[in-house]
CSV table of C-alpha atoms and ligand atoms in Angstrom, one decimal:
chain,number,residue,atom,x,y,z
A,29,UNK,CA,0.0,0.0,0.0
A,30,UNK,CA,1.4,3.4,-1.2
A,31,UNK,CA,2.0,5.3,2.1
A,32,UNK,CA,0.3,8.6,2.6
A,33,UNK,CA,3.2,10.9,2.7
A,34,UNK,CA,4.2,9.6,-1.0
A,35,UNK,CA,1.1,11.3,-2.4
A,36,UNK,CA,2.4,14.8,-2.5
A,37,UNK,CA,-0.3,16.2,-0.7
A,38,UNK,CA,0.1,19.1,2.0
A,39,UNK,CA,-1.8,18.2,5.4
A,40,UNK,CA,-3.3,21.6,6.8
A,41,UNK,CA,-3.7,20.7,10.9
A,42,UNK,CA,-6.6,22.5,12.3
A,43,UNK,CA,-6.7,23.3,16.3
A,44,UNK,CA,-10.2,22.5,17.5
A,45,UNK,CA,-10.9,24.9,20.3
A,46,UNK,CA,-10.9,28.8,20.1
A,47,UNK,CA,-9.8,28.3,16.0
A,48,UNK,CA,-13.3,26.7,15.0
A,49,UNK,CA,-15.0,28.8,16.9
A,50,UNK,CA,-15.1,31.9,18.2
A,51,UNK,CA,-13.6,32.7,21.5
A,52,UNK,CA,-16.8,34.5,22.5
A,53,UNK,CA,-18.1,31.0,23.3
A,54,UNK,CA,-16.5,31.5,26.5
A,55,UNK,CA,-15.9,28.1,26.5
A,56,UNK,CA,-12.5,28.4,28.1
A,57,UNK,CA,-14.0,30.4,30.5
A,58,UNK,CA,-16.9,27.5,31.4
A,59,UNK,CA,-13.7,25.0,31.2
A,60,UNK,CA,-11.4,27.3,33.3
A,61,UNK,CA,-14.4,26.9,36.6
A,62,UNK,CA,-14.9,23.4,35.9
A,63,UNK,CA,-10.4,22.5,36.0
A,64,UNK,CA,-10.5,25.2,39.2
A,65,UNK,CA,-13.5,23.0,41.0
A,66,UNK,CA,-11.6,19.8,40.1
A,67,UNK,CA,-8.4,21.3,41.6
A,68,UNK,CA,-10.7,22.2,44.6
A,69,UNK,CA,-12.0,18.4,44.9
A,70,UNK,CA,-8.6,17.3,45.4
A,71,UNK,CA,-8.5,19.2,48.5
A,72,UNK,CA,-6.7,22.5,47.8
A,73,UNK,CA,-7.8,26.1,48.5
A,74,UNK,CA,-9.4,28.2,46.1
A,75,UNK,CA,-6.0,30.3,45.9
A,76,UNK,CA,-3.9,27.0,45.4
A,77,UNK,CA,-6.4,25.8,42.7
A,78,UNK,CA,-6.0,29.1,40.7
A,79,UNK,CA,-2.1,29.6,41.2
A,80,UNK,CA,-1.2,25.6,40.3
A,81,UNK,CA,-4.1,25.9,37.0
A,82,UNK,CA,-2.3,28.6,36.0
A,83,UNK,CA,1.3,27.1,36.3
A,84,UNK,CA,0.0,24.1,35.2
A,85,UNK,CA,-1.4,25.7,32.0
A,86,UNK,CA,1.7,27.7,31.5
A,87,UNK,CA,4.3,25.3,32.3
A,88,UNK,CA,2.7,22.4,30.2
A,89,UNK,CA,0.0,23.8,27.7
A,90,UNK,CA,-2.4,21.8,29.5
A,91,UNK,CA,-3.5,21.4,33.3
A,92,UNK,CA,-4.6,18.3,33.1
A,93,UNK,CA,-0.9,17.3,32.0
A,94,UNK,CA,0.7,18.7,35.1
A,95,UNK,CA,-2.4,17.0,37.1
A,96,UNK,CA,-1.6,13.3,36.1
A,97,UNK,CA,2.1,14.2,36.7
A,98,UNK,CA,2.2,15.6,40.1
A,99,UNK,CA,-1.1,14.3,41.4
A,100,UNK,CA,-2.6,10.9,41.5
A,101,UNK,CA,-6.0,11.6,39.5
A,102,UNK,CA,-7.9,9.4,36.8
A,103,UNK,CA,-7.7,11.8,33.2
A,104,UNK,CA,-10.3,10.2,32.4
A,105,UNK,CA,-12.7,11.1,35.1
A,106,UNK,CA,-11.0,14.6,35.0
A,107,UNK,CA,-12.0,14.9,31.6
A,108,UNK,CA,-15.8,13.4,32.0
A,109,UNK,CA,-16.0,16.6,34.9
A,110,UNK,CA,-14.4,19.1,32.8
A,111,UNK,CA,-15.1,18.8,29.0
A,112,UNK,CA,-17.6,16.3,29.2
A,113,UNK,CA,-20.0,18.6,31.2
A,114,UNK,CA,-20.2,21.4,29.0
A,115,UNK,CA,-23.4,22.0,27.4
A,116,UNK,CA,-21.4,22.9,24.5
A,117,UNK,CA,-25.2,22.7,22.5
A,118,UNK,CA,-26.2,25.9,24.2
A,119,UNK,CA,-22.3,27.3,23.6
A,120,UNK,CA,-21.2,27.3,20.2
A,121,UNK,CA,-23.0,26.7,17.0
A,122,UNK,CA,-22.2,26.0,13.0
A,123,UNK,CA,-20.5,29.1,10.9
A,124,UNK,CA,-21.4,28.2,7.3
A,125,UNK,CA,-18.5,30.5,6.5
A,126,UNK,CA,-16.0,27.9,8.0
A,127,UNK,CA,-17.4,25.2,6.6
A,128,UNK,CA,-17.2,26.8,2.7
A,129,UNK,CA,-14.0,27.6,4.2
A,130,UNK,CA,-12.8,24.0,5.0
A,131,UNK,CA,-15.1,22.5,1.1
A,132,UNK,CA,-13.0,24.9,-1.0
A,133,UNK,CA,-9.5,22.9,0.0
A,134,UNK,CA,-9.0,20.8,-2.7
A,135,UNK,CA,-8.6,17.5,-1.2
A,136,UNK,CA,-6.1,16.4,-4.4
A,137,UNK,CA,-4.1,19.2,-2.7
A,138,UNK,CA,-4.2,18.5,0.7
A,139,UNK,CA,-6.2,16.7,3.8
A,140,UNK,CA,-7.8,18.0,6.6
A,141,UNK,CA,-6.8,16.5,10.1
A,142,UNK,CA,-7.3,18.1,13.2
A,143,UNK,CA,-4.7,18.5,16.1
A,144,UNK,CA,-6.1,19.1,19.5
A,145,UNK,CA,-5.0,19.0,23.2
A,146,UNK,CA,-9.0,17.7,24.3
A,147,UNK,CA,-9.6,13.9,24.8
A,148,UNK,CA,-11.4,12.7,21.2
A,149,UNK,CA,-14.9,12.8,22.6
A,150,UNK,CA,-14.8,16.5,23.4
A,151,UNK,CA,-13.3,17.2,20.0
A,152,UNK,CA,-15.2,15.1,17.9
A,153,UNK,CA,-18.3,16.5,19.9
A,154,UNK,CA,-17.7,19.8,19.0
A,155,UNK,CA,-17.1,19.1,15.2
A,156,UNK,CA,-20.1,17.2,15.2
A,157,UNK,CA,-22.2,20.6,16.5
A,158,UNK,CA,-20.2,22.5,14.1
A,159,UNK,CA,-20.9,20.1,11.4
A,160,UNK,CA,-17.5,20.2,10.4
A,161,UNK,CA,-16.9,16.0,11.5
A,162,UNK,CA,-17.2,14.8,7.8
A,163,UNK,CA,-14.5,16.9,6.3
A,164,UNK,CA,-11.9,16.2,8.5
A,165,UNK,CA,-9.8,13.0,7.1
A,166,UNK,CA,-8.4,12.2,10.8
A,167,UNK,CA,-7.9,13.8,14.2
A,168,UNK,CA,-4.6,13.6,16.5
A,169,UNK,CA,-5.8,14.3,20.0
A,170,UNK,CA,-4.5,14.1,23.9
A,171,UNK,CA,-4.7,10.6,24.9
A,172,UNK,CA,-6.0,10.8,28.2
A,173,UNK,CA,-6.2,6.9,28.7
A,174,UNK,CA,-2.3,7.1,28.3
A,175,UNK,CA,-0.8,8.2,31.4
A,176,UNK,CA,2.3,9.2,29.8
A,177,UNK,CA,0.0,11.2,27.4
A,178,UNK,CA,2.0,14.3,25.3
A,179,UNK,CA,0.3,17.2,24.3
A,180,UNK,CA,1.1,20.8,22.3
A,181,UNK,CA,3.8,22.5,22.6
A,182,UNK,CA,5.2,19.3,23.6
A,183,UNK,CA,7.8,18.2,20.3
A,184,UNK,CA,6.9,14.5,20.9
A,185,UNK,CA,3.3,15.7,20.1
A,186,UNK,CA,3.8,16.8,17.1
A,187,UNK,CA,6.0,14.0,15.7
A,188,UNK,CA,3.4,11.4,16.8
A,189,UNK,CA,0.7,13.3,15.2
A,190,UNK,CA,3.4,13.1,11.5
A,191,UNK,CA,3.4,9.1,12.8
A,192,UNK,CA,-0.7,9.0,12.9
A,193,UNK,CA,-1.1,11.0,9.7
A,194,UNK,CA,1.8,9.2,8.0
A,195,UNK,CA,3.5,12.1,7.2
A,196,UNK,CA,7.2,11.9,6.2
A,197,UNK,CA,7.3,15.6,5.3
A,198,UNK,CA,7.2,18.4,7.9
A,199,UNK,CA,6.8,21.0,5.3
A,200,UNK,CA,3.9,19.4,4.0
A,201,UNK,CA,2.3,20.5,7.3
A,202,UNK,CA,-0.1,24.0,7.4
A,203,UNK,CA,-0.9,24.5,10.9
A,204,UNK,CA,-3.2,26.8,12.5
A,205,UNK,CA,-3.7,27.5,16.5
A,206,UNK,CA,-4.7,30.1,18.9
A,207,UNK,CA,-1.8,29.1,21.4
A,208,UNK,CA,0.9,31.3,20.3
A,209,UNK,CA,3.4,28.4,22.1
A,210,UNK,CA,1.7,25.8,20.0
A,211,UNK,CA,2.8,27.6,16.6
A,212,UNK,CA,6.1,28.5,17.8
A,213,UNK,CA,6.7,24.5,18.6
A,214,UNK,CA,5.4,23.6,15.3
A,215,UNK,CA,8.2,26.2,13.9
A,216,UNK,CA,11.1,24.6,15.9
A,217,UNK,CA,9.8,21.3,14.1
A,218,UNK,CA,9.9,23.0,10.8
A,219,UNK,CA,6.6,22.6,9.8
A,220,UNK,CA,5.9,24.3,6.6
A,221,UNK,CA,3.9,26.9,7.2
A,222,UNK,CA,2.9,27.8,11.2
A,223,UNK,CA,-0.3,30.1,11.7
A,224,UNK,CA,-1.0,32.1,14.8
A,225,UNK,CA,-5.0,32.5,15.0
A,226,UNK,CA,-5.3,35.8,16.8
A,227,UNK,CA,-8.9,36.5,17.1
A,228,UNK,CA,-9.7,40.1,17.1
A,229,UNK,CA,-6.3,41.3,17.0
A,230,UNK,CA,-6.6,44.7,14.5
A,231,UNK,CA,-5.3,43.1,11.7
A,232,UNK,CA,-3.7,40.0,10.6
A,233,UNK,CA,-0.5,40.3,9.1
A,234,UNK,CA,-0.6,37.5,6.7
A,235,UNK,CA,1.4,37.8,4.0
A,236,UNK,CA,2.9,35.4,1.3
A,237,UNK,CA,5.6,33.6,3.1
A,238,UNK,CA,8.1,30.8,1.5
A,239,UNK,CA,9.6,30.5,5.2
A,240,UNK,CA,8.1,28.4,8.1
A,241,UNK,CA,8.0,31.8,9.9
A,242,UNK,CA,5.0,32.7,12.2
A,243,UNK,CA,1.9,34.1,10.1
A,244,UNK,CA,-0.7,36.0,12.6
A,245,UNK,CA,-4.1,36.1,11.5
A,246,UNK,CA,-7.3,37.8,12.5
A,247,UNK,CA,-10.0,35.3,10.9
A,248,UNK,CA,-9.7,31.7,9.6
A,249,UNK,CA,-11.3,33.5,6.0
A,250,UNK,CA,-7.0,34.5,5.6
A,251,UNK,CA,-6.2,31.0,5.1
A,252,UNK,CA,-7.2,31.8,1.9
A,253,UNK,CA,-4.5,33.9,1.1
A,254,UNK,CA,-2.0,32.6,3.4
A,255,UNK,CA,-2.4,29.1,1.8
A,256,UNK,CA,-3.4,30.0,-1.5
A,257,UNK,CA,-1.6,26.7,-3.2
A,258,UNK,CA,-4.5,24.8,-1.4
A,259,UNK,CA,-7.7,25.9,-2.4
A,260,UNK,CA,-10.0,25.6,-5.3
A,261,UNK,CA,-9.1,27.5,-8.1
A,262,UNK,CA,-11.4,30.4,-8.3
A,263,UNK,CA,-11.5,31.3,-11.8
A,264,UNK,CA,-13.9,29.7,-14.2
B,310,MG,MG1,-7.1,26.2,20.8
């Protein structure tokens, strides 16, 4: 069987969270009470909970990450509490715009995975609602089941997820991410093309780029230009 990295084809990496839908959702918000109650349950003070999220969050992209290693908890049950309690239903609904977005890629150009740090039951819930699920080939996500689970920014992340996809190729990669750290790990991997989704942020100051440097954008619609070698030709 041919393998996949032999068909030529770029691989554009979507994050889930905050990139396929708007931060508005406040989703990390309803997330961020949940993690701080579950860092309550295991017996620390509300000041405690919010200091170690936060270092937690900072030192290794995820809390739950720095949970499993420091504490004796169940990810799984962490991530039933957490993710799996949001009424994501009531929180975030399909943008039409992203999904013409995501069917004018030309799939003889390049596939759609998806590249989270949630378990695979929070993401593929959320690109169910979004009605995004069918155009995504595959998703690399946090293996929660896996107590040595890796996660973004970590390196060993990334090269699993070129393992899973059966990439050969790290400039065959287009990544796109709302975690600044996320992108800049990607770049130290030399991934081809590393995009910083900045939400909001005046302007986006994507421009044509030949380098694996750091592309900002404002809204996922710049992809278009960004990645330009991807997508449907417009004219006739
Ligand atoms: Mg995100």
């Amino acid at each position: 069987m041919a393998n996949a990295t032999e068909d030529g084809r770029y691989i554009v990496w979507l994050d889930i969270d905050n990139t396929l839908y708007s931060s508005n959702a406040k989703i990390a918000d309803a997330m961020g009470q949940r993690i701080h109650a579950y860092f309550v349950s295991l017996g620390l003070r509300d000041e405690e909970a919010s200091e170690l999220h936060s270092k937690y969050y900072t030192q290794y992209g995820l809390a739950l990450r720095g949970l499993v290693r420091h504490h004796e908890i169940d990810a799984l049950d962490f991530d039933r509490r957490c993710d799996g309690s949001l009424p994501l239903e009531d929180m975030i609904k399909p943008d039409p715009s992203i999904r013409q977005l995501l069917e004018d890629i030309d799939t003889s150009k390049a596939r759609i995975w998806g590249l989270t740090n949630a378990y695979h039951t929070h993401a593929r819930r959320v690109l169910h609602i979004l009605q995004l699920e069918d155009l995504f080939e595959g998703l690399v996500y946090c293996n929660y089941a896996d107590p040595n689970f890796t996660c973004k920014p970590e390196p060993e992340f990334f090269t699993t997820a070129l393992t899973k996809a059966g990439v050969a190729d790290p400039s065959k990669c287009l990544f796109v991410d709302d975690s600044r750290n996320n992108v800049q790990a990607a770049r130290r991997l030399d991934w081809g093309s590393c995009v910083h989704f900045c939400e909001g942020s005046e302007k986006g100051i994507a421009t044509s780029s030949n380098e694996n440097r750091e592309i900002t954008i404002s809204c996922l619609e710049e992809l278009r230009n960004v990645w330009p070698q991807i997508f449907k030709s417009t004219d006739k």
